[in-house]
CSV table of C-alpha atoms in Angstrom, one decimal:
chain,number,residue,atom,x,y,z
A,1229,UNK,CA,0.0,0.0,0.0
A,1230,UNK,CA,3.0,2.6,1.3
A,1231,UNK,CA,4.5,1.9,-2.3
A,1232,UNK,CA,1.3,2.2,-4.2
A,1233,UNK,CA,1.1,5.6,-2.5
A,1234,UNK,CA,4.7,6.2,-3.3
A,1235,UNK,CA,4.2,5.2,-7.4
A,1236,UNK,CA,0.9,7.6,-7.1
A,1237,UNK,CA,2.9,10.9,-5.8
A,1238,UNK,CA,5.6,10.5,-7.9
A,1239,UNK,CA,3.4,10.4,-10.8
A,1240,UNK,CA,1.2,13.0,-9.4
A,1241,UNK,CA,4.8,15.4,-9.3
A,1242,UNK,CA,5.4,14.3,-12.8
A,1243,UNK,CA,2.3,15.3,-14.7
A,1244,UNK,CA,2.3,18.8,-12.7
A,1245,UNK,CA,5.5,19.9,-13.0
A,1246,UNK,CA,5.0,19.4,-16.8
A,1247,UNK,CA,2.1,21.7,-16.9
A,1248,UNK,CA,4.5,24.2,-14.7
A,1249,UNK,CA,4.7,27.2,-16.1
A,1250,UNK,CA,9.0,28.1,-16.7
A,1251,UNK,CA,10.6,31.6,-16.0
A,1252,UNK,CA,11.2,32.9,-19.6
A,1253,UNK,CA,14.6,32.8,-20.3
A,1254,UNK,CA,16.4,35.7,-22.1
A,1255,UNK,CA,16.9,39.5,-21.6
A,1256,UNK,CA,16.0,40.5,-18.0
A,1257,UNK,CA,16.1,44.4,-17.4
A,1258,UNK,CA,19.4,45.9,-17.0
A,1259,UNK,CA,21.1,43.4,-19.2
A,1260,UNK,CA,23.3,44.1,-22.0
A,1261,UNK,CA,22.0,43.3,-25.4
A,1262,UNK,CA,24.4,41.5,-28.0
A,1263,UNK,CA,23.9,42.8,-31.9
A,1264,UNK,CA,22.4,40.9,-34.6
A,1265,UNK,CA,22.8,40.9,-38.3
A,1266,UNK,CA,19.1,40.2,-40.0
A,1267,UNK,CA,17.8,40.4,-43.6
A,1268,UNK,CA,15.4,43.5,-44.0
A,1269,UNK,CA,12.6,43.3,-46.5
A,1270,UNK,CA,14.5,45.2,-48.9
A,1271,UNK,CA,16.9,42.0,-48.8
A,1272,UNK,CA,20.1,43.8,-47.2
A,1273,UNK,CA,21.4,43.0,-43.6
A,1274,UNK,CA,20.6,45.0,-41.1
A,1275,UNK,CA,22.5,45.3,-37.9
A,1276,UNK,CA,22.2,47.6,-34.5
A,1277,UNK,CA,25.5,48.7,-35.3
A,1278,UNK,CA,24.6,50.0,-38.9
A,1279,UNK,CA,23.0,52.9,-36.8
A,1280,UNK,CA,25.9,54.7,-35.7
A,1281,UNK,CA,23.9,57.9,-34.2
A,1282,UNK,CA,21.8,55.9,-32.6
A,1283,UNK,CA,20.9,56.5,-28.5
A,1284,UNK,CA,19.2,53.3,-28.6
A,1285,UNK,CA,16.3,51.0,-30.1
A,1286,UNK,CA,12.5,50.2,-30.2
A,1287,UNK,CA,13.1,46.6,-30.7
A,1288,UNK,CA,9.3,45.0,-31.4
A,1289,UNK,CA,9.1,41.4,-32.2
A,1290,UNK,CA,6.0,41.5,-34.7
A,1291,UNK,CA,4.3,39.6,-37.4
A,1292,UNK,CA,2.1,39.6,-40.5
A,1293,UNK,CA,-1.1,37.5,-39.4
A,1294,UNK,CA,-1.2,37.8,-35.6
A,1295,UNK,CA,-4.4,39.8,-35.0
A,1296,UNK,CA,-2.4,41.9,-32.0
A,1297,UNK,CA,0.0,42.6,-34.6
A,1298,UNK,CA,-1.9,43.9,-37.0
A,1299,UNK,CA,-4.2,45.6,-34.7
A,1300,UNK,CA,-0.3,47.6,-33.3
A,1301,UNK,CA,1.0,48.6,-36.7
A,1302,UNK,CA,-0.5,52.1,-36.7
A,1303,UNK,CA,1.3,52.6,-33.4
A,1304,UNK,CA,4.8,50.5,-34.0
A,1305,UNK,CA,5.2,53.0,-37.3
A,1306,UNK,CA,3.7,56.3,-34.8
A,1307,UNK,CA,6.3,55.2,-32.2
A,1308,UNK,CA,9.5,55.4,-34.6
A,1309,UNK,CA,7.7,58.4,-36.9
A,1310,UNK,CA,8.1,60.1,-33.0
A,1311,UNK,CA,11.2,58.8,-31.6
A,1312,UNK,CA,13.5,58.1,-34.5
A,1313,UNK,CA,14.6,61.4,-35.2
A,1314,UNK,CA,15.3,61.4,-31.4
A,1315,UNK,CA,17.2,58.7,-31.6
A,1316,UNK,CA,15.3,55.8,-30.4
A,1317,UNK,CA,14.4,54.4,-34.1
A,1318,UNK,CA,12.0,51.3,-34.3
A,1319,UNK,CA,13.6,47.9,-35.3
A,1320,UNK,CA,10.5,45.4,-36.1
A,1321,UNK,CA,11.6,41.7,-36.5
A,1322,UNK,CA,9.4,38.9,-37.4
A,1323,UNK,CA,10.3,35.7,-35.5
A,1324,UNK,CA,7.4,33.0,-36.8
A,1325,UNK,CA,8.5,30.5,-38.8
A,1326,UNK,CA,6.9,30.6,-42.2
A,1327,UNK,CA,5.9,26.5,-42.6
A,1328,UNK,CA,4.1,26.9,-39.4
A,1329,UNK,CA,2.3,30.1,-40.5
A,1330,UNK,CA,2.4,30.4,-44.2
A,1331,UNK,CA,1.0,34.2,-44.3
A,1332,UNK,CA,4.6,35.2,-42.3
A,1333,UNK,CA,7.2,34.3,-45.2
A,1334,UNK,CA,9.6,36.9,-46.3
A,1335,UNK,CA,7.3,37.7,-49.3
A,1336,UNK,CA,4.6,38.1,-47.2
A,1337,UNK,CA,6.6,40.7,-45.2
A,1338,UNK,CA,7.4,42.4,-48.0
A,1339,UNK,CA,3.8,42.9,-49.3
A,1340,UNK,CA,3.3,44.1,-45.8
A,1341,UNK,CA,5.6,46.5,-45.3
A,1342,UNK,CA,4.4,47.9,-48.3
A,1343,UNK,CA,1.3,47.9,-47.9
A,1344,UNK,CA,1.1,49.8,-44.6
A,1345,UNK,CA,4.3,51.9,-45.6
A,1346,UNK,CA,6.3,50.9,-42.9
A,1347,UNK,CA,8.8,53.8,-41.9
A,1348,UNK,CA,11.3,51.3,-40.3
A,1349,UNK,CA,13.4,48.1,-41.1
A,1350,UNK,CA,11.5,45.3,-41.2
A,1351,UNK,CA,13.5,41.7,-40.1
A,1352,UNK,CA,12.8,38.5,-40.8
A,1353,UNK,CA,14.1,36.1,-37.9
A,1354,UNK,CA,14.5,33.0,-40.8
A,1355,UNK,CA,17.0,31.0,-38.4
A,1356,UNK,CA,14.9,31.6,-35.5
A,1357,UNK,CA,17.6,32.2,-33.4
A,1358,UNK,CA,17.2,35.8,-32.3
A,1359,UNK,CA,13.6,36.2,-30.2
A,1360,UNK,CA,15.0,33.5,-28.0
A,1361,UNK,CA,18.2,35.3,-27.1
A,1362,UNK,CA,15.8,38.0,-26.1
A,1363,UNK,CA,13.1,35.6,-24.7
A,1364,UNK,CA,10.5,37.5,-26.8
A,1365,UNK,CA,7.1,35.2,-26.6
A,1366,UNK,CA,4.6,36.7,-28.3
A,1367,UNK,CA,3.7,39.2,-31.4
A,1368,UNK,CA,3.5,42.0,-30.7
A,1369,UNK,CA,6.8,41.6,-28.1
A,1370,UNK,CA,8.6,45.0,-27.4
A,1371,UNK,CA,12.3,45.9,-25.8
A,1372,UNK,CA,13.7,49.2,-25.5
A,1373,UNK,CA,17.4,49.3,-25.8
A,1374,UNK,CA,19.7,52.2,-24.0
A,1375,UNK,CA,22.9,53.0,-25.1
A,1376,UNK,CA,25.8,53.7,-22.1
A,1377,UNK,CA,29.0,53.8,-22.4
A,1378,UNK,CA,29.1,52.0,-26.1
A,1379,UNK,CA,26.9,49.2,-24.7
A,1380,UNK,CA,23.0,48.6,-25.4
A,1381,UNK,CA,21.0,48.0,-22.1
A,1382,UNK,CA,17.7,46.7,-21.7
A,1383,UNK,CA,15.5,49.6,-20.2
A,1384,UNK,CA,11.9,48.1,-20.9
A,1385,UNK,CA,9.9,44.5,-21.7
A,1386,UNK,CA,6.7,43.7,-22.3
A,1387,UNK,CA,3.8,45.7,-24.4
A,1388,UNK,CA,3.0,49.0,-26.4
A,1389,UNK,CA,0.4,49.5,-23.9
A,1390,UNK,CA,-2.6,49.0,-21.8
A,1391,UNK,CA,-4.8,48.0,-24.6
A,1392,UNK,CA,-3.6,45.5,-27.1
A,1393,UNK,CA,-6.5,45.4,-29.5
A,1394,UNK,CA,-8.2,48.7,-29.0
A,1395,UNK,CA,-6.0,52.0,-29.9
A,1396,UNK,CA,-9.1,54.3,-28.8
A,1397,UNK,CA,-9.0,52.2,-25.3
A,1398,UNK,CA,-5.2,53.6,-24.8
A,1399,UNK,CA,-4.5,55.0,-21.1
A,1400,UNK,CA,-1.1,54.3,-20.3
A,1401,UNK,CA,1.2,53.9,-23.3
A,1402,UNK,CA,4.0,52.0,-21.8
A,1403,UNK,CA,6.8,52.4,-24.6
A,1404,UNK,CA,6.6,56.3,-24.8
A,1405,UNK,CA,6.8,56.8,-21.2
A,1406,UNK,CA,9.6,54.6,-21.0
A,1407,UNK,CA,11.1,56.5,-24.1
A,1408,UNK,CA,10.5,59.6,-22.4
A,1409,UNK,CA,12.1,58.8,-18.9
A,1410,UNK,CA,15.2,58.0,-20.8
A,1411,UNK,CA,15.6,60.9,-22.8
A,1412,UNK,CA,15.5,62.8,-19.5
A,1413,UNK,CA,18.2,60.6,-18.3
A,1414,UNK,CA,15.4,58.8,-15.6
A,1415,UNK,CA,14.8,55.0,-15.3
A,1416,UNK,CA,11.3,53.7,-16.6
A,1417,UNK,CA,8.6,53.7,-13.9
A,1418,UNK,CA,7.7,50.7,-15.5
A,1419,UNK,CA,10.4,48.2,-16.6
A,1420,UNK,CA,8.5,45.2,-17.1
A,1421,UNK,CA,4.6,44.8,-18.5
A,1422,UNK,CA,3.0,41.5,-19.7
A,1423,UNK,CA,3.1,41.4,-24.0
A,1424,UNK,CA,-0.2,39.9,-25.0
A,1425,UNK,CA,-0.3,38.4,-28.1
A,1426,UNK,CA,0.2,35.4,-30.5
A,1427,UNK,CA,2.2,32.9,-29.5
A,1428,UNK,CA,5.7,33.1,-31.4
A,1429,UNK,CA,5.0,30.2,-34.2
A,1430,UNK,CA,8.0,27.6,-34.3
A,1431,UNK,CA,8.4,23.7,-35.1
A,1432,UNK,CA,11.6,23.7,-32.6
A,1433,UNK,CA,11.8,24.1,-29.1
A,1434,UNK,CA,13.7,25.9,-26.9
């Protein structure tokens, strides 16, 4: 009986630690962020370090056919027509992998970017190998970038804002007042928001 109760727990343990829910790995705030060379939608590389006058990045994980996605775009191209010339321009990187969601190939990002006359580069994550270095987990996934002293520091993680569907239902928008504190030299009040979203489409784990 003592090891039928013993077989029982252990199982029990089993089946609930694999429904446990793992901290994201990745970027935390205050990290340092490594660069990354990525093809644009114009078909050259793109890298952080192409952007020598840069004070540091809007980096939004995004894709084609998530409806959060789509449902952000107005706002991802308003956030770099407002802070690019500041020097926080926005670097939008689509992590999905194509055969999982057809709609998110590089052609489709193309016809996309063109369509909506997007204002910034637009990267296509083909190797998958970026968003988890960042521990990006959904689309629309945002993280603002600092430079000090020649290095890129995380500042800010998680969403555009307080409504991810809605613009008109906007009362806090996270990644401007995080932009804002850092042009004045402050840290974010927030550093950290939940991204809701899509979940980043992949036929690997990690």
């Amino acid at each position: 009986m003592k090891l039928l109760k013993t077989v029982f727990l252990l199982t029990l343990v089993t089946i609930l630690s694999s429904f446990t829910t793992q901290p994201p790995k990745g970027y935390k705030v205050g990290d340092i962020a490594a660069d990354f060379s990525l093809k644009n939608v114009d078909g050259k590389k793109v890298s952080l370090a192409d952007y020598k006058e840069a004070r540091g990045f809007i980096v939004i994980f995004t894709c084609n056919m998530c409806p959060y996605s789509v449902a952000n775009e107005d706002r991802i191209i308003e956030l770099d027509k407002k802070f690019k010339n500041k020097g926080y321009p926005v670097i939008a990187i689509n992590p999905n992998d194509p055969a999982v969601t057809p709609g998110d190939s590089f052609e489709g990002m193309q016809k996309r970017a063109k369509e909506k006359g997007f204002t910034f580069p637009y990267l296509f994550d083909e190797k998958q190998e970026v968003y988890p270095q960042y521990g990006a987990t959904k689309t629309p996934h945002v993280y603002i970038l600092n430079k000090r002293n020649d290095k890129l520091i995380v500042e800010y993680i998680g969403a555009i804002d307080d409504s991810s569907l809605n613009e008109k239902n906007v009362k806090v928008p996270f990644v401007e007042n995080a932009i804002s504190s850092i042009m004045k030299g402050e840290k974010p009040s927030q550093t950290y928001t939940r991204a809701i979203g899509c979940s980043i489409k992949t036929k690997r784990k990690y």
